[in-house]
Every structure is written in C-alpha cells, then in structure tokens.
Amino acid sequence: MSEPSERPAVRFDATVHPGAANRDLRGVADLDLDRIPDPEGVVRVLVTADDCRRLLESGYEVHLHAPVPVRPLPGELVEQDDAVRAWLEERLQGIQRAGGA
C-alpha cells in the first residue's frame, strides 16, 4: 500500500452510477472528488484507485474510461505572479469605480 504523501502516477477518467446499495448520486459530492463537466449530465470524475475503492465501498458503480497520467502542468499554462497581480488590480479598480459612481 502506498504512503499518503506519495502521489499516484495515474488517475482515471470515470463515471459514477447508482449502485445496488446506493441509488442517490448526490452523495458523490460529499466524497470531495475532482469533477469533470459532462455535456450529458452524468457524474464524471477524475479519480485514483483509492477513490474508486471509496466509491465502491459507498455503494456506487464506477465505470473507468481512460487512464490520465499525473504530470506537471505545462509552464505556458501557469500565469506569472506579476500578470495575475496586474489582472487583479485592474478588476479591483473597476469595482471601485462602479461603487464610487
């Protein structure tokens, strides 16, 4: 069994469905899983093997669709502190002007 500090090398794109023991999918939100938007409205999540075990133990049915390797976010997708600070200041100035008018 892996240590809690170890990060999994892969997660899975999965959908969660009512199971024989648990028919109410609203309870999935209580498990604090990463949700993925789904155009068909199904409960789609990004999960580890341990998350799958928790879902199954909670009475849900889990369908795995694809492995998703865990890797660092590409640098071009990460905003620099200066850019974020400038964006935030611009937004806050807009709020101050609207509130002061």
mmCIF file of C-alpha atoms in Angstrom, residues 1-95:
data_model
loop_
_atom_site.group_PDB
_atom_site.id
_atom_site.type_symbol
_atom_site.label_atom_id
_atom_site.label_comp_id
_atom_site.label_asym_id
_atom_site.label_seq_id
_atom_site.Cartn_x
_atom_site.Cartn_y
_atom_site.Cartn_z
ATOM 1 C CA MET A 1 0.000 0.000 0.000
ATOM 2 C CA SER A 2 1.316 3.458 -0.836
ATOM 3 C CA GLU A 3 2.165 6.141 1.680
ATOM 4 C CA PRO A 4 -0.303 9.074 1.864
ATOM 5 C CA SER A 5 2.443 11.504 0.797
ATOM 6 C CA GLU A 6 3.076 9.554 -2.432
ATOM 7 C CA ARG A 7 1.257 10.866 -5.475
ATOM 8 C CA PRO A 8 -0.338 8.359 -7.832
ATOM 9 C CA ALA A 9 1.290 8.032 -11.256
ATOM 10 C CA VAL A 10 -2.109 7.805 -12.922
ATOM 11 C CA ARG A 11 -5.694 8.786 -12.312
ATOM 12 C CA PHE A 12 -8.741 7.656 -14.232
ATOM 13 C CA ASP A 13 -11.486 9.403 -16.162
ATOM 14 C CA ALA A 14 -14.541 7.676 -14.714
ATOM 15 C CA THR A 15 -18.297 7.952 -14.431
ATOM 16 C CA VAL A 16 -20.217 7.184 -11.275
ATOM 17 C CA HIS A 17 -23.589 5.453 -11.449
ATOM 18 C CA PRO A 18 -26.175 4.382 -8.880
ATOM 19 C CA GLY A 19 -25.334 1.034 -7.367
ATOM 20 C CA ALA A 20 -27.443 -1.633 -5.720
ATOM 21 C CA ALA A 21 -26.569 -0.238 -2.267
ATOM 22 C CA ASN A 22 -26.646 3.487 -3.083
ATOM 23 C CA ARG A 23 -29.041 4.967 -5.642
ATOM 24 C CA ASP A 24 -28.577 8.672 -4.750
ATOM 25 C CA LEU A 25 -25.720 10.245 -6.733
ATOM 26 C CA ARG A 26 -25.873 13.483 -4.712
ATOM 27 C CA GLY A 27 -23.709 11.769 -2.088
ATOM 28 C CA VAL A 28 -20.771 11.681 -4.519
ATOM 29 C CA ALA A 29 -20.270 15.409 -3.834
ATOM 30 C CA ASP A 30 -19.506 14.580 -0.180
ATOM 31 C CA LEU A 31 -16.502 12.468 -1.236
ATOM 32 C CA ASP A 32 -14.511 15.542 -2.394
ATOM 33 C CA LEU A 33 -13.558 14.197 -5.828
ATOM 34 C CA ASP A 34 -12.399 16.194 -8.855
ATOM 35 C CA ARG A 35 -15.466 16.589 -11.086
ATOM 36 C CA ILE A 36 -15.237 16.892 -14.864
ATOM 37 C CA PRO A 37 -18.017 18.730 -16.735
ATOM 38 C CA ASP A 38 -20.076 16.359 -18.852
ATOM 39 C CA PRO A 39 -22.446 17.534 -21.604
ATOM 40 C CA GLU A 40 -24.789 14.605 -20.964
ATOM 41 C CA GLY A 41 -25.103 15.404 -17.263
ATOM 42 C CA VAL A 42 -23.566 12.209 -15.922
ATOM 43 C CA VAL A 43 -21.337 12.311 -12.845
ATOM 44 C CA ARG A 44 -17.834 12.298 -14.383
ATOM 45 C CA VAL A 45 -14.817 12.364 -12.094
ATOM 46 C CA LEU A 46 -11.036 12.154 -12.175
ATOM 47 C CA VAL A 47 -10.097 9.518 -9.587
ATOM 48 C CA THR A 48 -7.293 7.411 -8.163
ATOM 49 C CA ALA A 49 -7.562 3.694 -7.482
ATOM 50 C CA ASP A 50 -8.209 4.567 -3.804
ATOM 51 C CA ASP A 51 -11.037 6.914 -4.838
ATOM 52 C CA CYS A 52 -12.573 4.075 -6.858
ATOM 53 C CA ARG A 53 -12.408 1.834 -3.803
ATOM 54 C CA ARG A 54 -14.150 4.509 -1.676
ATOM 55 C CA LEU A 55 -16.890 4.906 -4.283
ATOM 56 C CA LEU A 56 -17.452 1.162 -4.461
ATOM 57 C CA GLU A 57 -17.472 0.863 -0.661
ATOM 58 C CA SER A 58 -20.042 3.693 -0.598
ATOM 59 C CA GLY A 59 -22.339 1.591 -2.770
ATOM 60 C CA TYR A 60 -21.828 3.220 -6.184
ATOM 61 C CA GLU A 61 -20.977 1.646 -9.524
ATOM 62 C CA VAL A 62 -17.847 3.069 -11.199
ATOM 63 C CA HIS A 63 -17.026 2.893 -14.914
ATOM 64 C CA LEU A 64 -13.413 3.634 -15.848
ATOM 65 C CA HIS A 65 -12.997 5.196 -19.296
ATOM 66 C CA ALA A 66 -9.349 6.185 -19.689
ATOM 67 C CA PRO A 67 -6.122 6.491 -17.708
ATOM 68 C CA VAL A 68 -4.917 10.064 -17.197
ATOM 69 C CA PRO A 69 -1.202 10.323 -16.359
ATOM 70 C CA VAL A 70 -0.320 12.651 -13.495
ATOM 71 C CA ARG A 71 2.302 15.143 -14.609
ATOM 72 C CA PRO A 72 3.240 18.778 -14.005
ATOM 73 C CA LEU A 73 1.162 21.452 -15.694
ATOM 74 C CA PRO A 74 2.930 22.845 -18.796
ATOM 75 C CA GLY A 75 4.722 26.104 -17.981
ATOM 76 C CA GLU A 76 2.841 28.086 -20.629
ATOM 77 C CA LEU A 77 -0.414 27.398 -18.758
ATOM 78 C CA VAL A 78 0.890 28.822 -15.474
ATOM 79 C CA GLU A 79 0.445 32.574 -15.064
ATOM 80 C CA GLN A 80 3.310 34.547 -13.553
ATOM 81 C CA ASP A 81 2.720 36.444 -10.289
ATOM 82 C CA ASP A 82 3.108 39.862 -11.957
ATOM 83 C CA ALA A 83 0.488 39.070 -14.602
ATOM 84 C CA VAL A 84 -2.004 37.807 -12.003
ATOM 85 C CA ARG A 85 -1.387 40.834 -9.762
ATOM 86 C CA ALA A 86 -1.963 43.245 -12.709
ATOM 87 C CA TRP A 87 -5.161 41.408 -13.698
ATOM 88 C CA LEU A 88 -6.477 41.539 -10.120
ATOM 89 C CA GLU A 89 -5.640 45.228 -9.689
ATOM 90 C CA GLU A 90 -7.437 46.034 -12.953
ATOM 91 C CA ARG A 91 -10.552 44.181 -11.755
ATOM 92 C CA LEU A 92 -10.483 45.830 -8.339
ATOM 93 C CA GLN A 93 -10.171 49.299 -9.900
ATOM 94 C CA GLY A 94 -13.261 48.548 -11.993
ATOM 95 C CA ILE A 95 -15.189 47.627 -8.859
#
